[in-house]
mmCIF file of C-alpha atoms in Angstrom:
data_model
loop_
_atom_site.group_PDB
_atom_site.id
_atom_site.type_symbol
_atom_site.label_atom_id
_atom_site.label_comp_id
_atom_site.label_asym_id
_atom_site.label_seq_id
_atom_site.Cartn_x
_atom_site.Cartn_y
_atom_site.Cartn_z
ATOM 1 C CA UNK C 70 0.000 0.000 0.000
ATOM 2 C CA UNK C 71 1.441 3.377 -0.937
ATOM 3 C CA UNK C 72 1.195 5.714 1.988
ATOM 4 C CA UNK C 73 1.427 9.036 0.290
ATOM 5 C CA UNK C 74 1.247 10.688 -3.101
ATOM 6 C CA UNK C 75 3.675 13.472 -3.791
ATOM 7 C CA UNK C 76 1.937 16.417 -5.330
ATOM 8 C CA UNK C 77 2.822 20.056 -5.844
ATOM 9 C CA UNK C 78 1.660 22.371 -3.102
ATOM 10 C CA UNK C 79 1.748 25.898 -4.484
ATOM 11 C CA UNK C 80 1.950 27.590 -1.124
ATOM 12 C CA UNK C 81 2.172 31.354 -1.300
ATOM 13 C CA UNK C 82 5.016 31.187 1.198
ATOM 14 C CA UNK C 83 8.487 29.886 0.325
ATOM 15 C CA UNK C 84 10.395 27.828 2.878
ATOM 16 C CA UNK C 85 13.506 29.847 2.122
ATOM 17 C CA UNK C 86 11.704 33.089 3.002
ATOM 18 C CA UNK C 87 10.800 32.166 6.569
ATOM 19 C CA UNK C 88 12.930 31.969 9.682
ATOM 20 C CA UNK C 89 12.301 30.829 13.215
ATOM 21 C CA UNK C 90 10.352 33.709 14.717
ATOM 22 C CA UNK C 91 8.635 34.765 11.484
ATOM 23 C CA UNK C 92 5.199 36.020 12.521
ATOM 24 C CA UNK C 93 2.012 35.088 10.671
ATOM 25 C CA UNK C 94 -0.636 37.793 10.221
ATOM 26 C CA UNK C 95 -2.828 37.736 13.344
ATOM 27 C CA UNK C 96 -6.609 37.594 13.023
ATOM 28 C CA UNK C 97 -9.703 38.140 15.178
ATOM 29 C CA UNK C 98 -12.709 35.862 14.858
ATOM 30 C CA UNK C 99 -16.045 37.036 16.289
ATOM 31 C CA UNK C 100 -18.428 34.432 17.679
ATOM 32 C CA UNK C 101 -21.986 34.917 18.904
ATOM 33 C CA UNK C 102 -24.881 32.587 19.700
ATOM 34 C CA UNK C 103 -25.968 32.437 16.059
ATOM 35 C CA UNK C 104 -22.429 31.371 15.091
ATOM 36 C CA UNK C 105 -22.638 28.484 17.562
ATOM 37 C CA UNK C 106 -26.061 27.327 16.380
ATOM 38 C CA UNK C 107 -24.790 27.359 12.831
ATOM 39 C CA UNK C 108 -21.639 25.443 13.776
ATOM 40 C CA UNK C 109 -23.730 22.911 15.711
ATOM 41 C CA UNK C 110 -25.759 22.213 12.585
ATOM 42 C CA UNK C 111 -22.785 22.017 10.255
ATOM 43 C CA UNK C 112 -20.709 19.820 12.555
ATOM 44 C CA UNK C 113 -23.460 17.685 14.042
ATOM 45 C CA UNK C 114 -22.394 18.552 17.603
ATOM 46 C CA UNK C 115 -25.644 19.477 19.346
ATOM 47 C CA UNK C 116 -24.350 19.381 22.927
ATOM 48 C CA UNK C 117 -26.638 21.894 24.719
ATOM 49 C CA UNK C 118 -23.703 23.552 26.526
ATOM 50 C CA UNK C 119 -23.141 25.323 23.184
ATOM 51 C CA UNK C 120 -26.618 26.860 22.861
ATOM 52 C CA UNK C 121 -28.656 26.425 26.044
ATOM 53 C CA UNK C 122 -27.683 28.838 28.820
ATOM 54 C CA UNK C 123 -29.812 27.134 31.446
ATOM 55 C CA UNK C 124 -28.216 23.766 30.736
ATOM 56 C CA UNK C 125 -24.694 25.235 30.629
ATOM 57 C CA UNK C 126 -25.122 26.813 34.058
ATOM 58 C CA UNK C 127 -26.612 23.632 35.503
ATOM 59 C CA UNK C 128 -23.422 21.755 34.617
ATOM 60 C CA UNK C 129 -21.248 24.407 36.242
ATOM 61 C CA UNK C 130 -20.250 26.593 33.300
ATOM 62 C CA UNK C 131 -20.411 30.397 33.565
ATOM 63 C CA UNK C 132 -22.554 30.630 30.405
ATOM 64 C CA UNK C 133 -22.864 29.044 26.964
ATOM 65 C CA UNK C 134 -19.398 28.167 25.602
ATOM 66 C CA UNK C 135 -18.137 27.783 22.058
ATOM 67 C CA UNK C 136 -17.416 24.325 20.684
ATOM 68 C CA UNK C 137 -13.720 23.583 21.219
ATOM 69 C CA UNK C 138 -13.646 22.348 17.629
ATOM 70 C CA UNK C 139 -14.991 25.720 16.473
ATOM 71 C CA UNK C 140 -12.068 27.475 18.149
ATOM 72 C CA UNK C 141 -9.699 24.904 16.642
ATOM 73 C CA UNK C 142 -11.201 25.553 13.188
ATOM 74 C CA UNK C 143 -10.708 29.314 13.562
ATOM 75 C CA UNK C 144 -7.136 29.110 14.862
ATOM 76 C CA UNK C 145 -5.834 27.173 11.849
ATOM 77 C CA UNK C 146 -7.173 29.876 9.525
ATOM 78 C CA UNK C 147 -4.183 32.003 10.514
ATOM 79 C CA UNK C 148 -2.055 29.266 8.930
ATOM 80 C CA UNK C 149 -4.211 28.431 5.904
ATOM 81 C CA UNK C 150 -4.727 32.113 5.017
ATOM 82 C CA UNK C 151 -0.939 32.542 5.237
ATOM 83 C CA UNK C 152 -0.086 29.648 2.901
ATOM 84 C CA UNK C 153 -3.212 30.016 0.709
ATOM 85 C CA UNK C 154 -3.617 26.252 0.400
ATOM 86 C CA UNK C 155 -5.370 24.496 3.295
ATOM 87 C CA UNK C 156 -3.865 21.271 1.916
ATOM 88 C CA UNK C 157 -0.479 22.513 3.128
ATOM 89 C CA UNK C 158 -1.349 21.475 6.698
ATOM 90 C CA UNK C 159 0.481 18.239 7.555
ATOM 91 C CA UNK C 160 -0.260 18.097 11.285
ATOM 92 C CA UNK C 161 -2.422 20.135 13.616
ATOM 93 C CA UNK C 162 -3.048 19.684 17.322
ATOM 94 C CA UNK C 163 -4.410 21.657 20.254
ATOM 95 C CA UNK C 164 -5.226 21.323 23.937
ATOM 96 C CA UNK C 165 -8.513 22.853 25.071
ATOM 97 C CA UNK C 166 -7.361 24.679 28.186
ATOM 98 C CA UNK C 167 -10.168 27.168 28.797
ATOM 99 C CA UNK C 168 -13.614 27.625 27.272
ATOM 100 C CA UNK C 169 -14.593 30.564 25.061
ATOM 101 C CA UNK C 170 -17.591 31.994 26.928
ATOM 102 C CA UNK C 171 -20.222 33.439 24.581
ATOM 103 C CA UNK C 172 -22.689 35.778 26.325
ATOM 104 C CA UNK C 173 -26.130 36.450 24.894
ATOM 105 C CA UNK C 174 -25.583 40.143 24.230
ATOM 106 C CA UNK C 175 -24.969 42.290 21.164
ATOM 107 C CA UNK C 176 -21.259 41.510 21.078
ATOM 108 C CA UNK C 177 -20.720 37.849 21.863
ATOM 109 C CA UNK C 178 -17.033 36.924 22.103
ATOM 110 C CA UNK C 179 -13.897 37.340 20.022
ATOM 111 C CA UNK C 180 -11.165 34.750 19.489
ATOM 112 C CA UNK C 181 -7.782 36.392 18.828
ATOM 113 C CA UNK C 182 -5.205 34.210 17.088
ATOM 114 C CA UNK C 183 -1.556 34.859 16.347
ATOM 115 C CA UNK C 184 1.158 32.507 15.184
ATOM 116 C CA UNK C 185 4.855 32.310 14.545
ATOM 117 C CA UNK C 186 7.309 29.905 13.021
ATOM 118 C CA UNK C 187 8.813 27.913 15.888
ATOM 119 C CA UNK C 188 11.024 25.490 13.943
ATOM 120 C CA UNK C 189 12.156 24.735 10.405
ATOM 121 C CA UNK C 190 11.802 21.012 9.745
ATOM 122 C CA UNK C 191 12.661 18.622 6.906
ATOM 123 C CA UNK C 192 10.951 18.410 3.533
ATOM 124 C CA UNK C 193 10.091 22.140 3.308
ATOM 125 C CA UNK C 194 7.930 21.962 6.421
ATOM 126 C CA UNK C 195 7.833 24.338 9.362
ATOM 127 C CA UNK C 196 6.208 24.142 12.761
ATOM 128 C CA UNK C 197 3.934 27.051 13.570
ATOM 129 C CA UNK C 198 2.991 27.726 17.195
ATOM 130 C CA UNK C 199 -0.396 29.392 17.579
ATOM 131 C CA UNK C 200 -1.662 31.557 20.407
ATOM 132 C CA UNK C 201 -5.443 31.777 20.797
ATOM 133 C CA UNK C 202 -7.035 34.023 23.413
ATOM 134 C CA UNK C 203 -10.531 35.227 24.281
ATOM 135 C CA UNK C 204 -11.346 37.949 26.826
ATOM 136 C CA UNK C 205 -7.608 38.197 27.492
ATOM 137 C CA UNK C 206 -7.198 34.550 28.461
ATOM 138 C CA UNK C 207 -5.472 31.760 26.613
ATOM 139 C CA UNK C 208 -8.065 29.263 25.339
ATOM 140 C CA UNK C 209 -5.822 26.767 23.513
ATOM 141 C CA UNK C 210 -2.600 25.215 24.760
ATOM 142 C CA UNK C 211 0.029 23.256 22.819
ATOM 143 C CA UNK C 212 -1.529 24.666 19.675
ATOM 144 C CA UNK C 213 0.813 23.654 16.886
ATOM 145 C CA UNK C 214 0.681 23.005 13.175
ATOM 146 C CA UNK C 215 3.236 21.504 10.813
ATOM 147 C CA UNK C 216 2.865 23.105 7.388
ATOM 148 C CA UNK C 217 4.484 22.378 4.023
ATOM 149 C CA UNK C 218 5.759 25.474 2.249
ATOM 150 C CA UNK C 219 6.848 26.051 -1.339
ATOM 151 C CA UNK M 118 -15.396 5.506 38.900
ATOM 152 C CA UNK M 119 -12.409 3.767 37.362
ATOM 153 C CA UNK M 120 -12.668 2.846 33.719
ATOM 154 C CA UNK M 121 -12.289 -0.719 32.550
ATOM 155 C CA UNK M 122 -8.542 -1.044 31.797
ATOM 156 C CA UNK M 123 -9.112 -4.061 29.570
ATOM 157 C CA UNK M 124 -10.249 -1.629 26.855
ATOM 158 C CA UNK M 125 -6.703 -0.394 26.187
ATOM 159 C CA UNK M 126 -5.598 -1.457 22.712
ATOM 160 C CA UNK M 127 -9.077 -2.449 21.649
ATOM 161 C CA UNK M 128 -9.960 -1.681 18.026
ATOM 162 C CA UNK M 129 -13.422 -1.427 16.566
ATOM 163 C CA UNK M 130 -14.458 -2.555 13.068
ATOM 164 C CA UNK M 131 -14.325 0.082 10.302
ATOM 165 C CA UNK M 132 -17.407 2.265 10.032
ATOM 166 C CA UNK M 133 -19.692 2.264 6.995
ATOM 167 C CA UNK M 134 -18.348 4.722 4.387
ATOM 168 C CA UNK M 135 -19.094 8.421 4.844
ATOM 169 C CA UNK M 136 -19.406 10.130 1.469
ATOM 170 C CA UNK M 137 -17.973 13.642 1.525
ATOM 171 C CA UNK M 138 -20.196 16.037 -0.439
ATOM 172 C CA UNK M 139 -19.309 19.427 -1.911
ATOM 173 C CA UNK M 140 -22.296 21.079 -0.305
ATOM 174 C CA UNK M 141 -21.491 19.635 3.135
ATOM 175 C CA UNK M 142 -17.983 21.081 2.831
ATOM 176 C CA UNK M 143 -19.476 24.434 1.786
ATOM 177 C CA UNK M 144 -21.861 24.374 4.756
ATOM 178 C CA UNK M 145 -18.997 23.667 7.158
ATOM 179 C CA UNK M 146 -16.714 26.336 5.642
ATOM 180 C CA UNK M 147 -19.518 28.904 5.895
ATOM 181 C CA UNK M 148 -20.217 27.897 9.497
ATOM 182 C CA UNK M 149 -16.623 28.694 10.458
ATOM 183 C CA UNK M 150 -16.669 31.823 8.281
ATOM 184 C CA UNK M 151 -13.813 30.636 6.064
ATOM 185 C CA UNK M 152 -14.032 32.023 2.518
ATOM 186 C CA UNK M 153 -11.014 30.128 1.128
ATOM 187 C CA UNK M 154 -12.136 29.237 -2.442
ATOM 188 C CA UNK M 155 -10.471 25.807 -2.220
ATOM 189 C CA UNK M 156 -13.506 24.771 -0.112
ATOM 190 C CA UNK M 157 -16.183 25.849 -2.565
ATOM 191 C CA UNK M 158 -14.772 26.354 -6.062
ATOM 192 C CA UNK M 159 -13.543 23.207 -7.853
ATOM 193 C CA UNK M 160 -11.442 25.312 -10.250
ATOM 194 C CA UNK M 161 -9.703 27.102 -7.380
ATOM 195 C CA UNK M 162 -9.040 23.731 -5.746
ATOM 196 C CA UNK M 163 -7.616 22.362 -9.021
ATOM 197 C CA UNK M 164 -5.329 25.383 -9.325
ATOM 198 C CA UNK M 165 -3.835 24.280 -5.992
ATOM 199 C CA UNK M 166 -3.358 20.720 -7.287
ATOM 200 C CA UNK M 167 -6.458 19.118 -5.747
ATOM 201 C CA UNK M 168 -8.834 17.036 -7.893
ATOM 202 C CA UNK M 169 -11.950 18.585 -6.292
ATOM 203 C CA UNK M 170 -12.872 20.972 -3.488
ATOM 204 C CA UNK M 171 -11.142 20.106 -0.239
ATOM 205 C CA UNK M 172 -12.471 20.247 3.302
ATOM 206 C CA UNK M 173 -11.155 22.534 6.069
ATOM 207 C CA UNK M 174 -8.587 20.742 8.253
ATOM 208 C CA UNK M 175 -10.954 20.088 11.168
ATOM 209 C CA UNK M 176 -13.931 18.962 9.042
ATOM 210 C CA UNK M 177 -13.039 15.293 9.470
ATOM 211 C CA UNK M 178 -13.611 15.484 13.239
ATOM 212 C CA UNK M 179 -17.355 15.128 12.713
ATOM 213 C CA UNK M 180 -16.693 11.762 11.095
ATOM 214 C CA UNK M 181 -14.065 10.469 13.520
ATOM 215 C CA UNK M 182 -16.013 11.588 16.587
ATOM 216 C CA UNK M 183 -19.113 9.787 15.402
ATOM 217 C CA UNK M 184 -16.974 6.680 15.035
ATOM 218 C CA UNK M 185 -15.493 7.204 18.500
ATOM 219 C CA UNK M 186 -18.994 7.473 19.943
ATOM 220 C CA UNK M 187 -19.439 3.720 19.668
ATOM 221 C CA UNK M 188 -16.468 3.427 22.035
ATOM 222 C CA UNK M 189 -17.591 6.179 24.363
ATOM 223 C CA UNK M 190 -21.122 4.815 24.644
ATOM 224 C CA UNK M 191 -20.003 1.257 25.468
ATOM 225 C CA UNK M 192 -21.506 0.697 28.948
ATOM 226 C CA UNK M 193 -18.791 -1.838 29.775
ATOM 227 C CA UNK M 194 -16.154 0.934 29.545
ATOM 228 C CA UNK M 195 -17.947 2.918 32.255
ATOM 229 C CA UNK M 196 -17.407 6.464 30.978
ATOM 230 C CA UNK M 197 -19.861 9.031 32.382
ATOM 231 C CA UNK M 198 -20.553 10.921 29.175
ATOM 232 C CA UNK M 199 -22.519 13.659 30.935
ATOM 233 C CA UNK M 200 -19.224 14.772 32.521
ATOM 234 C CA UNK M 201 -17.030 14.457 29.426
ATOM 235 C CA UNK M 202 -15.066 17.399 28.050
ATOM 236 C CA UNK M 203 -12.770 17.468 25.038
ATOM 237 C CA UNK M 204 -9.193 17.590 26.318
ATOM 238 C CA UNK M 205 -6.893 17.449 23.299
ATOM 239 C CA UNK M 206 -7.305 17.022 19.571
ATOM 240 C CA UNK M 207 -4.684 16.281 16.956
ATOM 241 C CA UNK M 208 -4.693 15.413 13.251
ATOM 242 C CA UNK M 209 -1.955 14.064 10.956
ATOM 243 C CA UNK M 210 -2.804 14.380 7.282
ATOM 244 C CA UNK M 211 -1.549 12.326 4.337
ATOM 245 C CA UNK M 212 -3.714 14.541 2.119
ATOM 246 C CA UNK M 213 -6.711 16.823 2.643
ATOM 247 C CA UNK M 214 -10.194 15.298 2.728
ATOM 248 C CA UNK M 215 -11.999 16.175 -0.504
ATOM 249 C CA UNK M 216 -15.409 15.992 -2.121
ATOM 250 C CA UNK M 217 -16.181 12.527 -3.424
ATOM 251 C CA UNK M 218 -14.168 10.738 -0.749
ATOM 252 C CA UNK M 219 -15.822 7.699 0.754
ATOM 253 C CA UNK M 220 -14.194 7.506 4.166
ATOM 254 C CA UNK M 221 -14.168 4.763 6.745
ATOM 255 C CA UNK M 222 -12.889 5.140 10.302
ATOM 256 C CA UNK M 223 -11.212 2.514 12.436
ATOM 257 C CA UNK M 224 -11.164 3.530 16.094
ATOM 258 C CA UNK M 225 -8.638 2.222 18.603
ATOM 259 C CA UNK M 226 -8.472 2.946 22.326
ATOM 260 C CA UNK M 227 -4.887 4.048 22.958
ATOM 261 C CA UNK M 228 -5.092 4.774 26.668
ATOM 262 C CA UNK M 229 -7.445 4.639 29.620
ATOM 263 C CA UNK M 230 -6.308 6.494 32.740
ATOM 264 C CA UNK M 231 -7.614 7.897 35.986
ATOM 265 C CA UNK M 232 -5.903 11.030 37.322
ATOM 266 C CA UNK M 233 -7.074 13.030 40.322
ATOM 267 C CA UNK M 234 -10.501 11.445 40.033
ATOM 268 C CA UNK M 235 -10.807 12.329 36.354
ATOM 269 C CA UNK M 236 -11.224 9.533 33.828
ATOM 270 C CA UNK M 237 -9.159 10.048 30.678
ATOM 271 C CA UNK M 238 -9.699 8.252 27.388
ATOM 272 C CA UNK M 239 -7.459 8.493 24.311
ATOM 273 C CA UNK M 240 -9.006 7.329 21.044
ATOM 274 C CA UNK M 241 -7.211 7.151 17.695
ATOM 275 C CA UNK M 242 -9.248 7.195 14.498
ATOM 276 C CA UNK M 243 -7.585 6.037 11.285
ATOM 277 C CA UNK M 244 -9.416 7.404 8.258
ATOM 278 C CA UNK M 245 -9.084 5.568 4.956
ATOM 279 C CA UNK M 246 -10.498 6.242 1.508
ATOM 280 C CA UNK M 247 -12.247 3.770 -0.774
ATOM 281 C CA UNK M 248 -8.927 2.586 -2.217
ATOM 282 C CA UNK M 249 -7.757 1.717 1.294
ATOM 283 C CA UNK M 250 -5.251 4.579 1.413
ATOM 284 C CA UNK M 251 -4.875 6.395 4.708
ATOM 285 C CA UNK M 252 -6.078 10.002 4.457
ATOM 286 C CA UNK M 253 -5.777 11.304 8.010
ATOM 287 C CA UNK M 254 -5.354 10.076 11.565
ATOM 288 C CA UNK M 255 -7.210 11.815 14.389
ATOM 289 C CA UNK M 256 -6.304 11.575 18.074
ATOM 290 C CA UNK M 257 -8.997 12.598 20.557
ATOM 291 C CA UNK M 258 -8.497 12.912 24.304
ATOM 292 C CA UNK M 259 -11.684 12.937 26.358
ATOM 293 C CA UNK M 260 -11.782 13.752 30.058
ATOM 294 C CA UNK M 261 -14.681 12.814 32.313
ATOM 295 C CA UNK M 262 -14.413 15.283 35.169
ATOM 296 C CA UNK M 263 -14.555 13.892 38.676
ATOM 297 C CA UNK M 264 -18.024 14.049 40.184
ATOM 298 C CA UNK M 265 -18.279 16.764 42.830
ATOM 299 C CA UNK M 266 -18.507 15.679 46.434
ATOM 300 C CA UNK M 267 -22.111 15.750 47.586
#
């Protein structure tokens, strides 16, 4: 069984142009209750802690919280918007350290994501370390992606 | 409640194929607010070297988590799902998931631990396409929080 097919990945970013410490453009991702309902439908995760305030509080949460997988989906956009090709992502992992609390007001919450190149690896790949915060607190830990560059 | 340690190393039979549709990918990309044309425009995806539109990196979680649910729901394991939170998530990609894929998932329990009253379960999902080629591997850590003292 062949494990992998080599194919061109026309990343917008060249391996030779990045160094350890190169910063990726940071982004802010707004999230409100409607965002969470929509994500629930698209992902099939209907856990009521993501849309039912009464239920969330009964299980000890401060309010409705965003799906961890929603936050994970937003954080990698800093990488995929940087390379242009989402297929450039070779590995991606996070730890869900703190929930993104989404109040039922006119503003909701914002997830702020920044990233920088932490290591240059073999085969034109780099490791990007991501920092994701909401309301000034880190919401993802060990948030890392390995990305293939041009 | 300690989990049944005999589950470590246990693998479950492959799931029935999940057929990845263009419109499901579009729905997911819109739900996370990601306008990358590789998710919705087959020509844009082809320009990046993909045969059809590709899915955002975390899209496949919906498929692997559904497969893992058969593990989680096994009463013999003894996991209290009402107290489960998502601890860690990681993916390793051979290639991006794309429209037209018919994907099966084989779930394996990698670890079962109890720490400070919390039950911790590590499940690996190997995702293969119709040709039997591995597409992505997903690692999911679930934590059942210790029940509060009455």
